[in-house]
Coordinates of C-alpha atoms and ligand atoms in Angstrom, one line a residue:
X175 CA -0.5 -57.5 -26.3
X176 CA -3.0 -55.4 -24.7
X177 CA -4.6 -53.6 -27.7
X178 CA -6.0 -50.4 -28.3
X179 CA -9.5 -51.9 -29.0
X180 CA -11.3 -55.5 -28.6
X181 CA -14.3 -56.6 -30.4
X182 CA -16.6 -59.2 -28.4
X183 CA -19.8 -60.4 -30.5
X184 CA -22.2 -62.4 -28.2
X185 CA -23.5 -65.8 -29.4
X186 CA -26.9 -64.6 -28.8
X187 CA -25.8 -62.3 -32.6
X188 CA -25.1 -66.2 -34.1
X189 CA -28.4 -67.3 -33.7
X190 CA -30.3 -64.1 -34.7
X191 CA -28.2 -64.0 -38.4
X192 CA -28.6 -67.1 -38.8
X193 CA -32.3 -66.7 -38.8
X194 CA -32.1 -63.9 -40.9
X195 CA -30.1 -65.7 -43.5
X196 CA -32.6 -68.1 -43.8
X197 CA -35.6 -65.3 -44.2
X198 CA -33.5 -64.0 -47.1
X199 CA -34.6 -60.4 -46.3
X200 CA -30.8 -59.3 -45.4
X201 CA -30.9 -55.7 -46.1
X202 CA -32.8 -52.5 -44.7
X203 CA -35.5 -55.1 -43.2
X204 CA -36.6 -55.4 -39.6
X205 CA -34.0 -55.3 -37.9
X206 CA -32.6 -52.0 -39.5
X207 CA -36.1 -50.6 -38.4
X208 CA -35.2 -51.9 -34.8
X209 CA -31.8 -50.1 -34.7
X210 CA -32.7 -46.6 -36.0
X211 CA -36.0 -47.0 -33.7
X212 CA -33.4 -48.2 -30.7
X213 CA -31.6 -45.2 -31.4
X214 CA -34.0 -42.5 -32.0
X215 CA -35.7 -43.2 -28.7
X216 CA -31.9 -43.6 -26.9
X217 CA -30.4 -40.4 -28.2
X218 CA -34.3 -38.6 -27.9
X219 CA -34.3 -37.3 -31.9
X220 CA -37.2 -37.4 -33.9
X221 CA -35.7 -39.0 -36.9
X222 CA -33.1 -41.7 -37.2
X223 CA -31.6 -43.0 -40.8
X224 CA -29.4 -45.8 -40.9
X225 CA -26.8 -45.8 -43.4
X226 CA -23.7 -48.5 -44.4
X227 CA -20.9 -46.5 -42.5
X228 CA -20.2 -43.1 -40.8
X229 CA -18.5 -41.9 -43.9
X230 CA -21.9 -42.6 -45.5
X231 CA -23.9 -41.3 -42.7
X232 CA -21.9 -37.9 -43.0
X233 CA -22.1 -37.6 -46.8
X234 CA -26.0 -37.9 -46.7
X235 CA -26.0 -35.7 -43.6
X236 CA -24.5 -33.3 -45.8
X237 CA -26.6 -33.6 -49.0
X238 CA -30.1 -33.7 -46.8
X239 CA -29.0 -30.0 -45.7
X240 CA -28.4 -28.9 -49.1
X241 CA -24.4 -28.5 -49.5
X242 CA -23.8 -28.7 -53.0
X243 CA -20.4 -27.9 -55.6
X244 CA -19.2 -24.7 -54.4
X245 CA -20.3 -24.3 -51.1
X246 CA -17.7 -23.9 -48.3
X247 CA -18.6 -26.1 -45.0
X248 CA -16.2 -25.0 -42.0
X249 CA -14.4 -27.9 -39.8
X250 CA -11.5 -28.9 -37.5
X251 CA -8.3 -30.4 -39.4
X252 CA -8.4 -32.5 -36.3
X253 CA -9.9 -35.6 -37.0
X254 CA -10.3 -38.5 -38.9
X255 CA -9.8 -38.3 -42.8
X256 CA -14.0 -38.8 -43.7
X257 CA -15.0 -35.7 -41.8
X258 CA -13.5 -34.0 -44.2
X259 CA -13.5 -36.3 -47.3
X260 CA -17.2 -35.8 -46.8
X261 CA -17.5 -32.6 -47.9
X262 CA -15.1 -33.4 -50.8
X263 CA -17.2 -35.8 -51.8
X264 CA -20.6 -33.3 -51.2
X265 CA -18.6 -31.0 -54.1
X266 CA -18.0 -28.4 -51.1
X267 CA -14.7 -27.5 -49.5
X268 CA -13.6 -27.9 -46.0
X269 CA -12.7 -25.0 -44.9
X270 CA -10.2 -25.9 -41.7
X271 CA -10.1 -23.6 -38.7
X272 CA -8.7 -23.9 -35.1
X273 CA -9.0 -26.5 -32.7
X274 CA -9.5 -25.6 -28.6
X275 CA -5.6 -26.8 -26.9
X276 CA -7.5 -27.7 -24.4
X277 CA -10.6 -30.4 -25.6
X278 CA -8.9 -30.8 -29.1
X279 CA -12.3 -29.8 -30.6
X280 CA -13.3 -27.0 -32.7
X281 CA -12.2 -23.9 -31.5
X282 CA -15.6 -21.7 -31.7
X283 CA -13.8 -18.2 -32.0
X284 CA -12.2 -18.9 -34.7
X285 CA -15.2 -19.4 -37.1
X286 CA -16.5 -16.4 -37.4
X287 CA -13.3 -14.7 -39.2
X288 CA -13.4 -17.8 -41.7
X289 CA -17.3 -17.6 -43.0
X290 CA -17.2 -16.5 -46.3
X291 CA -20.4 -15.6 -48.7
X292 CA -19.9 -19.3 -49.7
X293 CA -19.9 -20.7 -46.6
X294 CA -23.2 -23.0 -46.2
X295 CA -22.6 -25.6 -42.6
X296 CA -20.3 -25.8 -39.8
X297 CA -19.4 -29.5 -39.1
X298 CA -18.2 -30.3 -36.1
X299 CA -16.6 -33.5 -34.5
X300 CA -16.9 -34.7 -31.4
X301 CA -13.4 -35.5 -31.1
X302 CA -12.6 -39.2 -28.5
X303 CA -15.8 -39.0 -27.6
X304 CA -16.2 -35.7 -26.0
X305 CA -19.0 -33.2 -27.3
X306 CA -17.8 -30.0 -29.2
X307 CA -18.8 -26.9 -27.1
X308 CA -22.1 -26.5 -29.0
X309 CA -23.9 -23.6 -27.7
X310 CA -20.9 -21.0 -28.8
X311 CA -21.2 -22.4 -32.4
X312 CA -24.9 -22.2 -32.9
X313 CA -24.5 -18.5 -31.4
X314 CA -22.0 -18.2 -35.0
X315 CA -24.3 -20.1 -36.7
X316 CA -27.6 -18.6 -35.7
X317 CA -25.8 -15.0 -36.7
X318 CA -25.3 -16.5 -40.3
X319 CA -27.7 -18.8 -40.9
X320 CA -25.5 -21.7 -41.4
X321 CA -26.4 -25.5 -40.5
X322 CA -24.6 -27.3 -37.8
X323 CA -23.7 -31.1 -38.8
X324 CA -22.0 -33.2 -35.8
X325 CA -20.0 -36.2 -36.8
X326 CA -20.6 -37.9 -33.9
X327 CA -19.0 -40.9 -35.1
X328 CA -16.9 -40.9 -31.9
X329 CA -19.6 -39.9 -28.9
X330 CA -22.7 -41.9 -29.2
X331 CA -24.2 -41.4 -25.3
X332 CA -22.2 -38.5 -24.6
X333 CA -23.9 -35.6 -23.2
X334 CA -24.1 -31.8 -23.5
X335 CA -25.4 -29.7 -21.3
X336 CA -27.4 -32.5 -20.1
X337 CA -28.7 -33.2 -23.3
X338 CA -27.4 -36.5 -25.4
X339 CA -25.6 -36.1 -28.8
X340 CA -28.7 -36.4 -31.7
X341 CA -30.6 -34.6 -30.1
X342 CA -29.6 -30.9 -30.4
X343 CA -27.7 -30.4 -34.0
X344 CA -29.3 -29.8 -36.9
X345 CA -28.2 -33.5 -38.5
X346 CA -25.9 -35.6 -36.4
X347 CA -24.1 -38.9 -37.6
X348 CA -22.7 -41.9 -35.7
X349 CA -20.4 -44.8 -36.9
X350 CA -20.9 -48.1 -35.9
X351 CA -17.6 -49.2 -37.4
X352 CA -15.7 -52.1 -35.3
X353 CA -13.8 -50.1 -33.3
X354 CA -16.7 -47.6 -32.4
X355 CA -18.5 -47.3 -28.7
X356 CA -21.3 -48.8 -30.2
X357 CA -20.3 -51.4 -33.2
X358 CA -22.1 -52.9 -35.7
X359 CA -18.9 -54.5 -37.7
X360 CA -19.6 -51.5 -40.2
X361 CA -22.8 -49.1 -40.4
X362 CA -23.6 -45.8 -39.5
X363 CA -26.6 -43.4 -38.8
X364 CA -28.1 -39.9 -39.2
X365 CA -30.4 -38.2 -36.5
X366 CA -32.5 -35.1 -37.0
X367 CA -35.3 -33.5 -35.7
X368 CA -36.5 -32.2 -39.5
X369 CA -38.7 -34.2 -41.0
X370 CA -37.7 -33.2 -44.7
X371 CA -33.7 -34.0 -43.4
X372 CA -34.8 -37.6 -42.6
X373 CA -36.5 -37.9 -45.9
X374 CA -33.7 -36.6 -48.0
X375 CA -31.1 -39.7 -46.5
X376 CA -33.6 -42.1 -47.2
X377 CA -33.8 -40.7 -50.8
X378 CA -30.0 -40.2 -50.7
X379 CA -29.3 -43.9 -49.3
X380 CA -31.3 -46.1 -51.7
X381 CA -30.3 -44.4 -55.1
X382 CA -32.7 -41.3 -55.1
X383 CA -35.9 -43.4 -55.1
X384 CA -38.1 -43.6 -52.1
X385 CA -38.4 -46.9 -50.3
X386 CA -42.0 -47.6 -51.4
X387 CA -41.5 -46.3 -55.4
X388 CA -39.9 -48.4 -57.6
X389 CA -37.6 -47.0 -60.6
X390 CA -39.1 -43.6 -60.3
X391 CA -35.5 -41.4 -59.1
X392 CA -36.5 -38.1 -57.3
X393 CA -32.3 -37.3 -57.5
X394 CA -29.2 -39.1 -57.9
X395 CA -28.1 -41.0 -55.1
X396 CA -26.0 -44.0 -54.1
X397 CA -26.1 -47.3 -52.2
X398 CA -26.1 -46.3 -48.8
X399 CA -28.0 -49.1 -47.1
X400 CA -27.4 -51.4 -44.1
X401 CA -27.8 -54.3 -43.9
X402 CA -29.7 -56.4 -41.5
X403 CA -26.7 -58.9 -40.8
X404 CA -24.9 -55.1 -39.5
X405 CA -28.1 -54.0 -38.0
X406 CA -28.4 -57.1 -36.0
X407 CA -24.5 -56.8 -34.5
X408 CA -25.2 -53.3 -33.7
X409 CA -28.9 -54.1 -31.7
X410 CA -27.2 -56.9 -29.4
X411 CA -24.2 -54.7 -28.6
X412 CA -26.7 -52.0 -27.7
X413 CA -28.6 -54.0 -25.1
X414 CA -24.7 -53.7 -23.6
X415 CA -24.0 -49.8 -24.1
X416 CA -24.9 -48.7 -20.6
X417 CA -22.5 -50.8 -19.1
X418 CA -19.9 -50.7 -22.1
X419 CA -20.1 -46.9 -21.5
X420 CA -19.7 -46.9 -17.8
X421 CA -17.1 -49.5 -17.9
X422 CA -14.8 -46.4 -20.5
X423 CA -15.4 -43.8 -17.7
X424 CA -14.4 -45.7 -14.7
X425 CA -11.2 -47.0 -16.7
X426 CA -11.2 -42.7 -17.5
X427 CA -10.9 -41.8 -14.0
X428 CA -8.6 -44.8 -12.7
X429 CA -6.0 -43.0 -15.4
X430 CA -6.8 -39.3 -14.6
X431 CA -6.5 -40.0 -10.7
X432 CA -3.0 -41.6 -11.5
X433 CA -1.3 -39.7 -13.9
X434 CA -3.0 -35.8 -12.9
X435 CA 0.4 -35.2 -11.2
X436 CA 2.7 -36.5 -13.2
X437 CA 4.5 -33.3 -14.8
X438 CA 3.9 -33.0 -18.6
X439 CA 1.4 -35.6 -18.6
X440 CA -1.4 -33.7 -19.6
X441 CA -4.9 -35.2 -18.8
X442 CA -8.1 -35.5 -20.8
X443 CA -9.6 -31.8 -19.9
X444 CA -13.9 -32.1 -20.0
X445 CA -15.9 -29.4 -19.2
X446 CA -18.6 -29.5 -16.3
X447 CA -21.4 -29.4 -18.5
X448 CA -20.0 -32.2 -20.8
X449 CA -20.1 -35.7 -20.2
X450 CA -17.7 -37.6 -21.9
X451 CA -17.6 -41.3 -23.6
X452 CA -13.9 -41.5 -23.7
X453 CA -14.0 -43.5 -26.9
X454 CA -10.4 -42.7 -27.0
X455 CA -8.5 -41.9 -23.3
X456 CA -6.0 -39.7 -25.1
X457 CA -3.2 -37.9 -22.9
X458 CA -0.9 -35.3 -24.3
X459 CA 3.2 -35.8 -23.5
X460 CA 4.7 -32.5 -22.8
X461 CA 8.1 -31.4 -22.3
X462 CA 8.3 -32.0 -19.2
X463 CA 7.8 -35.3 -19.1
X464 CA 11.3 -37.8 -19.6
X465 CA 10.3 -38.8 -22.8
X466 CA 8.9 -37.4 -26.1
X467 CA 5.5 -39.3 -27.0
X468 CA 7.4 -41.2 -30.0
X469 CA 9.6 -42.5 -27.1
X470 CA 6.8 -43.4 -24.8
X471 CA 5.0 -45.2 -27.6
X472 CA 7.9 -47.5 -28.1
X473 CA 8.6 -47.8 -24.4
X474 CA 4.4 -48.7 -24.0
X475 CA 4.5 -51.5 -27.1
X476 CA 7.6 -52.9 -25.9
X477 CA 5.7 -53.9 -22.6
X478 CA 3.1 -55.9 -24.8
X479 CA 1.1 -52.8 -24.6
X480 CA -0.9 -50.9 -27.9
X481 CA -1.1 -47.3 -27.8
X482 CA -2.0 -45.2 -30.8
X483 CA -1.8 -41.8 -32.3
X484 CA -5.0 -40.1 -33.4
X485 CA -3.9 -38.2 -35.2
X486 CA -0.8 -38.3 -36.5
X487 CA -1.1 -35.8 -39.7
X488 CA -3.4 -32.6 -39.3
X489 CA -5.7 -33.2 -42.5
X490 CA -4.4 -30.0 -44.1
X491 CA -1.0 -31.9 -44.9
X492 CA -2.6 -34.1 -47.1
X493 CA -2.7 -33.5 -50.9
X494 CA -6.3 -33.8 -51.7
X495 CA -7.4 -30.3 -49.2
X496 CA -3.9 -29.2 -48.7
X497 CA -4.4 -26.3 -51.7
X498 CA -8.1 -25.2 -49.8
X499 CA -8.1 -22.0 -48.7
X500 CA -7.0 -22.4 -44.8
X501 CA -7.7 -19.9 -41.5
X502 CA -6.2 -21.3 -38.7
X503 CA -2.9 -21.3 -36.6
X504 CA -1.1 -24.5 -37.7
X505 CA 1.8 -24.3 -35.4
X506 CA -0.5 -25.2 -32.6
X507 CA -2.3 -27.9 -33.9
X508 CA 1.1 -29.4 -35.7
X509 CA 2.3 -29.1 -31.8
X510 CA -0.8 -30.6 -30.5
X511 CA -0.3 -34.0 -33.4
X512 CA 3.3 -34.2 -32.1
X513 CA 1.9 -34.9 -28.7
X514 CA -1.2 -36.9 -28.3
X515 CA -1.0 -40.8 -27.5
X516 CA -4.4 -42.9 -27.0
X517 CA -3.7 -45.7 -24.6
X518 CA -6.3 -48.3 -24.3
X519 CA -9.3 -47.9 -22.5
X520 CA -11.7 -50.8 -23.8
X521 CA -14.4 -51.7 -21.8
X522 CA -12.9 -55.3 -22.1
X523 CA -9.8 -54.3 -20.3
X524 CA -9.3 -56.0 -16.6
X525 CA -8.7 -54.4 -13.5
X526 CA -4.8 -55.9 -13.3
X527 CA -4.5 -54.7 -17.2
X528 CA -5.5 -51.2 -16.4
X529 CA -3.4 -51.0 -13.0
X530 CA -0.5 -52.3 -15.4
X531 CA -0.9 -49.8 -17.7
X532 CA -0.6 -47.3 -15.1
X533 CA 2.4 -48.5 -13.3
X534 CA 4.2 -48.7 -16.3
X535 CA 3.7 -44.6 -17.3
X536 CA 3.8 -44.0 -13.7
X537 CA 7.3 -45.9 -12.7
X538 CA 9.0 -43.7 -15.7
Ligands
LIG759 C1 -14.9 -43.5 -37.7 C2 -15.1 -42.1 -38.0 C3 -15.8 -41.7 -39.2 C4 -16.1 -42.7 -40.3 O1 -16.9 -43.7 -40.0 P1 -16.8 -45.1 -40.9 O2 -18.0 -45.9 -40.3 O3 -15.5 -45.7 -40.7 O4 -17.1 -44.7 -42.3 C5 -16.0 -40.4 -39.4 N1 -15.6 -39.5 -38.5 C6 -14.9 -39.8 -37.4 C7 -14.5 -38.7 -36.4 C8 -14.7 -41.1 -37.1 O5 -14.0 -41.5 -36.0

């Protein structure tokens, strides 16, 4: 089976945990301190906070800018379940708005008619890997004074307007989950350029107290720390990401160049001023195409290969933020669900698996 993701961990990683088993220091040590210096420097922020996942990352992303019970943060249905569970778990609610048919990200015109008195951060996502269009937001969000949070769980090394993802939002967080462009096993991190941001994570990560205080709890907080055994993975796997990266994009354009023409294969679409990490290479199946995408799934695993839906279900179907107040035009982004299929695109893949790949979509 040729699978949707691969996971290689060098044996360099062995030798390094095993030496920090031995030290016994095995959480927020030095090699945390190496992975959120890596990154800072990498993705050009000022600050970088490592947390235990992206689901972490996000929650303390959202508590450093203040979102608290009642507030109102505005976000794409679009993604994966912990962009919103986030802000559930904040005490705000998601409030979901339209996603571009185009990019699949955040539609920025629709925001505006959804801000309400309440309404505290727009978090965006940067949906397979590609940047949401962040300059027409912060115009929104400069007009109302509202935070911008990018869950960047997807995009690490992508680029907007020639400037990397970290470096430009108000707080942005990565995953470093086993599946992610850069992986750690589990982990995840928040970048800033605020000073008093950065601070609040660390408070938020290690149950309110600052590292250096013992017992004396500045707010509540949880157990948000990585470990070193994580931080570790993640550093060695870094050393790679150039390559790793390049490796997605040239897979990227082997698959645009050989299905563009296909009718109702619809392409990956990315901007000119967007460059794009293609953590997913999602197409869309139209109906033009000679099968449905729940036919061309089957067909695909059938010939030993594993393509995926992300996402199936639009988060507003599900119970938990199905009764929040919702501004958007669900008929489009049901339509959109019924028709995306990720195939893989895993810098492990080999050229004859990729060329395989295409001549089965290709000779349908
Ligand atoms: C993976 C992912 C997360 C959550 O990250 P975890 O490390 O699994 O907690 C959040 N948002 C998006 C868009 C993701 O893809």
């Amino acid at each position: 089976m040729i699978t949707i993701s691969k996971v290689k961990i060098p044996s360099s990683t062995e030798k390094i945990i095993a030496r920090i088993l031995g030290s016994g220091k095995l959480v927020q040590g030095e090699y945390v301190k190496k992975i959120e210096e890596a990154i800072k420097k990498r993705c050009k922020a000022k600050h970088a906070v490592a947390t235990n996942s992206g689901t972490s990352a996000l929650h303390s992303a959202l508590y450093a800018c203040g979102i608290t019970s009642g507030d109102e943060v505005i976000t794409t249905p679009f993604t994966f379940i912990a962009t919103a569970n986030s802000i559930v778990m904040a005490g705000a609610r998601p409030v979901f708005v339209d996603i571009d048919e185009k990019t699949y990200n955040i539609d920025p015109s629709s925001i505006e008619s959804a801000i309400s008195k309440k309404t505290k951060a727009i978090l965006i996502v940067d949906l397979y890997g590609q940047p949401a269009d962040y300059n027409l937001v912060r115009q929104v969000a400069n007009k109302y004074n509202l935070k911008i949070i990018e869950d960047a769980a997807q995009s690490i090394d992508a680029e907007y307007r020639s400037k990397k993802v970290g470096s430009y939002a108000d707080l942005t967080t990565f995953s470093f989950y086993a599946t992610k462009n850069l992986m750690a096993g589990e982990g995840g991190m928040v970048l800033t350029n605020n000073p008093v941001y950065a601070e609040k994570v660390k408070l938020f990560r290690h149950h309110g107290q600052r590292e250096s205080s013992n017992y004396e709890y500045l707010d509540v907080g949880y157990n948000y720390r990585m470990t070193d055994l994580h931080a570790v993975i993640g550093m060695d796997q870094l050393r790679n990401l150039d390559y790793l990266t390049k490796k997605r994009r040239s897979i990227a354009n082997e698959y645009n160049n050989a299905f563009r023409n296909i009718p109702g294969i619809i392409t990956p679409f990315v901007p000119d001023y967007i460059k794009h990490v293609y953590h997913q290479y999602t197409i869309r199946v139209a109906k033009e195409f000679s099968m449905n995408r729940d036919q061309l799934l089957i067909y695909l695993e059938k010939r030993g290969i594993q393509a995926r839906i992300y996402y199936p279900k639009p988060l507003y179907c599900f119970n938990h933020l199905k009764s929040l107040k919702n501004k958007f035009n669900q008929k489009s982004i049901d339509k959109i669900a019924q028709q995306v299929l990720s195939i893989p695109v895993h810098p492990y893949l080999t050229d004859q698996e990729v060329k395989y790949i295409i001549n089965c979509i290709v000779n349908i």
